[in-house]
C-alpha positions as a printed Julia matrix, in Angstrom:
355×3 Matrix{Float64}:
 -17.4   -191.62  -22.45
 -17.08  -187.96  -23.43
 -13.72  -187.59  -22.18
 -12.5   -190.86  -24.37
 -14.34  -189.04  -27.57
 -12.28  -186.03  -27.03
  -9.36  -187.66  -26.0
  -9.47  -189.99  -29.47
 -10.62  -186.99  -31.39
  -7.23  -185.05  -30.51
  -5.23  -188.2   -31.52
  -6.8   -188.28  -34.83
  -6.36  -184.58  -35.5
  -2.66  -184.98  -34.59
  -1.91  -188.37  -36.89
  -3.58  -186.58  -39.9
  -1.38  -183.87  -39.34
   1.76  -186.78  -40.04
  -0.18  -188.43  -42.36
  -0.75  -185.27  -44.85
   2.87  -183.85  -44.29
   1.43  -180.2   -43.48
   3.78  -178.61  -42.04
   3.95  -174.63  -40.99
   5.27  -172.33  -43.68
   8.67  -171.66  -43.7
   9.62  -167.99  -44.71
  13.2   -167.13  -45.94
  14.51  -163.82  -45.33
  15.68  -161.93  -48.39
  18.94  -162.78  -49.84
  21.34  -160.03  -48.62
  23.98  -158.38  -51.47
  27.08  -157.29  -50.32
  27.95  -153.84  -51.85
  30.79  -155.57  -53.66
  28.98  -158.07  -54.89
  26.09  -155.51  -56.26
  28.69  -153.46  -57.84
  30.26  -156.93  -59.71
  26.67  -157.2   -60.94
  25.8   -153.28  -61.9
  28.91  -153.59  -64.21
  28.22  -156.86  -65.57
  24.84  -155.09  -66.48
  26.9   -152.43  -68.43
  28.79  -154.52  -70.45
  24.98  -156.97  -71.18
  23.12  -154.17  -72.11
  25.83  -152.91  -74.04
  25.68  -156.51  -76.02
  29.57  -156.75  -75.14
  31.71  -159.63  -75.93
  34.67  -158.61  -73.7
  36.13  -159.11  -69.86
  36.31  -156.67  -67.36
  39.11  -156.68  -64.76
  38.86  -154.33  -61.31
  40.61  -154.48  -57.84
  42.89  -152.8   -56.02
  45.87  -154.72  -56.12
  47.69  -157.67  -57.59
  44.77  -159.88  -57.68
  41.75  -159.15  -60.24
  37.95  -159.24  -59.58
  37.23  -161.0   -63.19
  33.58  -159.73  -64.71
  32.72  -161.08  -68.34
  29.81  -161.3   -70.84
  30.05  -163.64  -73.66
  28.2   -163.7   -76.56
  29.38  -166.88  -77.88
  30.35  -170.49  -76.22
  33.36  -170.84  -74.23
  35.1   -173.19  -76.62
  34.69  -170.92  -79.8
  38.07  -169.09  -81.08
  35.94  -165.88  -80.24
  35.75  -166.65  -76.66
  37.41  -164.21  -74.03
  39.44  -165.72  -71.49
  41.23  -163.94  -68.94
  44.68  -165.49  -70.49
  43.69  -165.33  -74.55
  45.75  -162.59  -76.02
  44.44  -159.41  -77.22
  45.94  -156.47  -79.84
  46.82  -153.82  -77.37
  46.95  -151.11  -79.85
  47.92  -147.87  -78.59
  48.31  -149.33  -74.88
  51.69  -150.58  -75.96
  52.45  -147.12  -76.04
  53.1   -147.33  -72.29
  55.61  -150.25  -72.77
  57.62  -147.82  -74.61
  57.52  -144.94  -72.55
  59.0   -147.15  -69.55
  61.36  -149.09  -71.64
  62.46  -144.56  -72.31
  62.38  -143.98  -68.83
  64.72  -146.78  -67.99
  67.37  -145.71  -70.46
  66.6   -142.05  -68.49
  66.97  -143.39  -65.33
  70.23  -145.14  -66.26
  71.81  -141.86  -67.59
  71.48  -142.97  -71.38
  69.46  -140.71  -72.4
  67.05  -137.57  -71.71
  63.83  -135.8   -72.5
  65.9   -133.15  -74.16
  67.72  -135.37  -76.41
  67.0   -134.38  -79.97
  65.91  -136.75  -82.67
  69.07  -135.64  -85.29
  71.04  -137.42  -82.91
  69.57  -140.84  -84.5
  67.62  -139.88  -87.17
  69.3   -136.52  -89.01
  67.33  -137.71  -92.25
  63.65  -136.85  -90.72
  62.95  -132.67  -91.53
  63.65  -130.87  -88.23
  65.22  -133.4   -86.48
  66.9   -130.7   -84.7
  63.93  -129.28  -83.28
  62.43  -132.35  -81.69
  63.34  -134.36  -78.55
  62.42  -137.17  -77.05
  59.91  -135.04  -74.91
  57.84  -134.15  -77.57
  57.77  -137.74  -79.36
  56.71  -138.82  -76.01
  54.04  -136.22  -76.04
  52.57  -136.48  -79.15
  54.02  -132.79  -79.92
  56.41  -133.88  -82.54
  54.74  -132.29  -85.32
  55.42  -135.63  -87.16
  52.49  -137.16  -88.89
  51.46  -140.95  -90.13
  50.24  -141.41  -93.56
  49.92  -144.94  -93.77
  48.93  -147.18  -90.9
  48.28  -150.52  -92.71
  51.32  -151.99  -94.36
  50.66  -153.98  -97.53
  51.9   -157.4   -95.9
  52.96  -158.98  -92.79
  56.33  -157.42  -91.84
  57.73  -159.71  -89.19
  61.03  -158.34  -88.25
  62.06  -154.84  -86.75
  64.1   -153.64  -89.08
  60.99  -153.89  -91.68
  58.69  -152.5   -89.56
  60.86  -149.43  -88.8
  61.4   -148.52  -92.84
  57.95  -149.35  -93.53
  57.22  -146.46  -91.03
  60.17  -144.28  -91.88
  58.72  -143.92  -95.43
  54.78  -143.37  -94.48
  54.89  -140.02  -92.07
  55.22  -135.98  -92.72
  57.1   -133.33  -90.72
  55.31  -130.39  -90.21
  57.78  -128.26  -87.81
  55.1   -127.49  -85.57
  55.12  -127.87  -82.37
  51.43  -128.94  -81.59
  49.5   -131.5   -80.5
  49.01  -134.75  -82.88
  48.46  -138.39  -82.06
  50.35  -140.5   -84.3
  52.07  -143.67  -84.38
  55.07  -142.71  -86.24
  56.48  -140.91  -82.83
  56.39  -143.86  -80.76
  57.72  -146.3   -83.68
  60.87  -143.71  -83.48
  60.77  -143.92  -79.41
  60.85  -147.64  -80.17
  63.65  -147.45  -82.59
  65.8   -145.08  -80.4
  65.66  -147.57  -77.42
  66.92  -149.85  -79.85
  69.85  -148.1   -80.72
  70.45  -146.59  -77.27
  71.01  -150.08  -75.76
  72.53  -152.19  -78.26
  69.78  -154.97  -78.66
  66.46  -155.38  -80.24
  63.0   -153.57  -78.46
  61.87  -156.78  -77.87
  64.88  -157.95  -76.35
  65.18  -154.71  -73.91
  61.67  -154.76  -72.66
  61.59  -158.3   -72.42
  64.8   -158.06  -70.27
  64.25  -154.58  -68.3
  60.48  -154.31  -67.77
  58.8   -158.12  -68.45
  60.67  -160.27  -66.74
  61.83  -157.93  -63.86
  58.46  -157.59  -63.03
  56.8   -161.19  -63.86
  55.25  -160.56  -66.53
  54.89  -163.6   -68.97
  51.67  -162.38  -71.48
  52.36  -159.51  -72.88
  54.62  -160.23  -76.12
  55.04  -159.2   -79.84
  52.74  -160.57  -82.57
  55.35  -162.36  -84.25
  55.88  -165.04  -81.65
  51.72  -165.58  -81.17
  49.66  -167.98  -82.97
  46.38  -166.9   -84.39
  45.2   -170.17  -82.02
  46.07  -167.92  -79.35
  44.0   -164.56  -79.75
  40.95  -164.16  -79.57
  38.68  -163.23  -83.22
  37.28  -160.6   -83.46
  33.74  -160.89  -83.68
  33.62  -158.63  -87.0
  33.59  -160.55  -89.96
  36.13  -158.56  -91.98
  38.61  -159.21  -89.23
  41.06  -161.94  -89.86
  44.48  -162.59  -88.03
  46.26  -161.11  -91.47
  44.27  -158.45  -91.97
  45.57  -157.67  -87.94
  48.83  -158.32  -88.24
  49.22  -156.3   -91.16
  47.91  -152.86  -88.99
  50.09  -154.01  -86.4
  53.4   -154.26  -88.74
  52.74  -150.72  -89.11
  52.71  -149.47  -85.4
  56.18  -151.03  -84.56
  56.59  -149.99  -80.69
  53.4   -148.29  -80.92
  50.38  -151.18  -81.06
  52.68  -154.58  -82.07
  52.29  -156.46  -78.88
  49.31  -158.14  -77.84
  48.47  -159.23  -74.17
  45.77  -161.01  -72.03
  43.88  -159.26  -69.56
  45.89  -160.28  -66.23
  49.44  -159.62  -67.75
  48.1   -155.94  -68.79
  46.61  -156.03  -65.46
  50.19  -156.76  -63.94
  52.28  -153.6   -66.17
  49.54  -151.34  -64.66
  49.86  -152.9   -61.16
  53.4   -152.11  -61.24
  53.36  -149.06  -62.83
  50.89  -148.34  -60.3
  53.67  -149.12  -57.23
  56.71  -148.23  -58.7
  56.49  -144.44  -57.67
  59.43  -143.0   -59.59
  58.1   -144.09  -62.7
  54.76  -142.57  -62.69
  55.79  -139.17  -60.86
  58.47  -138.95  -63.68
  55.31  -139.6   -66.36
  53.03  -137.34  -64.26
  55.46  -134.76  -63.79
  56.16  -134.19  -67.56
  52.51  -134.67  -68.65
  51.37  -132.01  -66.37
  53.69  -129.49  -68.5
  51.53  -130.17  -71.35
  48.36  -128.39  -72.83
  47.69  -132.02  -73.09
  48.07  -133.85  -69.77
  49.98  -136.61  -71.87
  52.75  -138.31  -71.49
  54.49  -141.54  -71.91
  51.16  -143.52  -73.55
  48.87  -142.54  -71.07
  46.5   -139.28  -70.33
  46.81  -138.06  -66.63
  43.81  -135.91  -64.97
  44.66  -135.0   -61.32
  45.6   -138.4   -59.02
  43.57  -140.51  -62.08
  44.62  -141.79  -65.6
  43.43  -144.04  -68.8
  44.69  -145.29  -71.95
  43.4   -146.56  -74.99
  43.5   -148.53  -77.93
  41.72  -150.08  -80.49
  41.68  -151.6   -84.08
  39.01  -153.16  -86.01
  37.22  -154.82  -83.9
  39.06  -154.89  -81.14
  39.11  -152.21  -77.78
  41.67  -152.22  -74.92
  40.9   -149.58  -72.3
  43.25  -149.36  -69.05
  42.59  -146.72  -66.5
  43.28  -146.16  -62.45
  43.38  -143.88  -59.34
  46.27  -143.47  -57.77
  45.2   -141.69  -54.31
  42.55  -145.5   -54.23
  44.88  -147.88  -55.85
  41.8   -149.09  -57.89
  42.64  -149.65  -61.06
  40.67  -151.26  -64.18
  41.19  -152.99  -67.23
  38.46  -153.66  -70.27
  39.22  -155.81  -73.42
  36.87  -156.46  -75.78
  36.6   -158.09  -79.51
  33.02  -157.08  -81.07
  32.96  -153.42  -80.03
  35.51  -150.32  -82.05
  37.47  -147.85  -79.89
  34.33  -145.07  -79.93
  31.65  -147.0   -78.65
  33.97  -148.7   -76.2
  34.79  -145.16  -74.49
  31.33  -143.82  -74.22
  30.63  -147.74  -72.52
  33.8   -147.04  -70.47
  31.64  -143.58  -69.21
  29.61  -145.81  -67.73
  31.59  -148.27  -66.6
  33.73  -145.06  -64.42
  30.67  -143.42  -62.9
  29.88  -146.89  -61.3
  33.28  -148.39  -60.25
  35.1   -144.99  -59.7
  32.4   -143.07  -58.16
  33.31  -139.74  -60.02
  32.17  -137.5   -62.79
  33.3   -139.07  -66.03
  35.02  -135.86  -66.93
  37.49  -135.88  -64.18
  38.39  -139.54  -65.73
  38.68  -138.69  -69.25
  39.28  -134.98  -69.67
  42.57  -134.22  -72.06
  41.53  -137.51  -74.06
  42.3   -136.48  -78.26
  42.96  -139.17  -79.82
């Protein structure tokens, strides 16, 4: 009798186990974050905290990591995207020092050349090459950067410049637009066809590049707004009328990402940039600032920053647009965003940087 009590006392304890679904706890082991994955996430923090509206691109070769923080829906006009065009600015600047190199390379032209052999009008054309336009040592000055309408075509963008800038004779250090609008000019004349046409032609399409391209073929539709309210597509295109060769051409993120990819193989190129730059009190040359195996660019207008920097010795290399932040605060942000992704003093990174 005692052993059927016990016996029916087991099965009961066991069906009211099935019957009230206990069941032993189940304990999951902490999710584990790959150090790529929690440096994706650190630099996604930056650019939060920072209450960016912009798109980060990192990597080490032709394909992009892709790290963004919006601040407005993906279908406004404000949206980033990594294929929505933004104003390059001053990282255009690069464009032009490569469309110079190639005429260098193919014997049509040199770093000693001197601007009176294009331009006798400008005072002491004689005394400036295309070494020191390239190097912001010129002594030429702008005095307007904002034209008073859109100009659309070359030849309008070039007098509007031509009749806003100051030659001082000196010999120093000055970043200004007006030397690369000349640069931009010169390869013009060199070769016979229009800027566009030659960098199109010898740099673009060589190398695959289909979104980087002048304002005057781009629909508003396609750029993103700037978050600032005084910012209009007029008000842009106006600024860049005035920096013909020198901050005209907008791009997305991955095309910008593919000229500094390439730049980044083709070794000729950048030891001929590096090599020059490293004669400089500034370590400048060609639209970009050099600082041992590293270098950055920059550019900006209101309401817009485009920041491109890399490592040569890693091959890492790093791109960061954005449309609600101007050039200073997007430099001290880019501090930050070096320290984590390049894993050096920000110094090293952006020593030489004057403009």
């Amino acid at each position: 009798m005692k052993r059927r009590w016990l016996f029916g006392t087991a099965l009961g304890l066991l069906a009211g186990i099935g019957i009230t679904g206990v069941r032993p706890r189940i304990v999951h082991a902490p999710e584990v974050i790959s150090t790529t994955k929690r440096l994706q996430l650190t630099l996604k923090d930056v650019l939060k905290s920072n209450h960016v509206n912009g798109i980060l691109l990192i990597g080490s070769d032709d394909t992009p990591t892709v790290i963004q923080n919006s601040l407005v829906g993906a279908n406004s006009q404000r949206a980033i995207s990594s294929h929505r065009y933004f104003p390059t600015a001053s990282l255009q600047k690069l464009l032009t020092g490569l469309a110079i190199y190639t005429l260098v390379k193919e014997g049509k032209l040199s770093v000693n050349t001197t601007l009176a052999t294009y331009y006798p009008q400008v005072a002491h054309a004689n005394e400036i090459t295309i070494g020191r336009l390239i190097s912001h040592t010129s002594g030429l000055v702008d005095t307007q950067t904002v034209a008073p309408r859109v100009l659309m075509s070359q030849s309008e963008q070039v007098k509007y410049s031509l009749a806003h800038f100051k030659s001082s004779g000196k010999e120093t250090w000055n970043y200004s637009n007006i030397d690369y609008v000349l640069l931009a000019a010169i390869v013009s004349k060199v070769s016979g066809e229009s800027y566009d046409r030659f960098v199109q032609d010898k740099i673009l399409a060589p190398w695959g590049i289909k979104e980087i391209k002048p304002f005057s073929v781009l629909k508003a539709s396609q750029v993103s707004k700037s978050l600032l309210p005084t910012a209009s597509w007029t008000s842009l295109r106006r600024a860049m009328s005035a920096t013909f060769g020198a901050g005209n051409y907008l791009a997305t993120p991955v095309g910008y990402w593919q000229l500094i990819s390439h730049l980044m193989d083709d070794q000729a190129a950048r030891t001929w940039l590096h090599r020059y730059a490293d004669q400089k009190t500034v370590s400048y040359f060609g639209g970009i600032y050099f600082s041992g195996n590293s270098f950055h660019a920059n550019g900006g207008y209101a309401g817009y920053s485009a920041i491109a920097s890399g490592d040569f010795s890693t091959q890492q290399r790093m791109i960061f647009f954005t449309n609600n932040i101007n050039l200073g605060t997007a430099k001290t942000i880019r501090t930050q965003l070096n320290r984590y992704y390049y894993s050096k003093p920000a110094q090293e990174l952006d020593s030489q940087e004057l403009d």
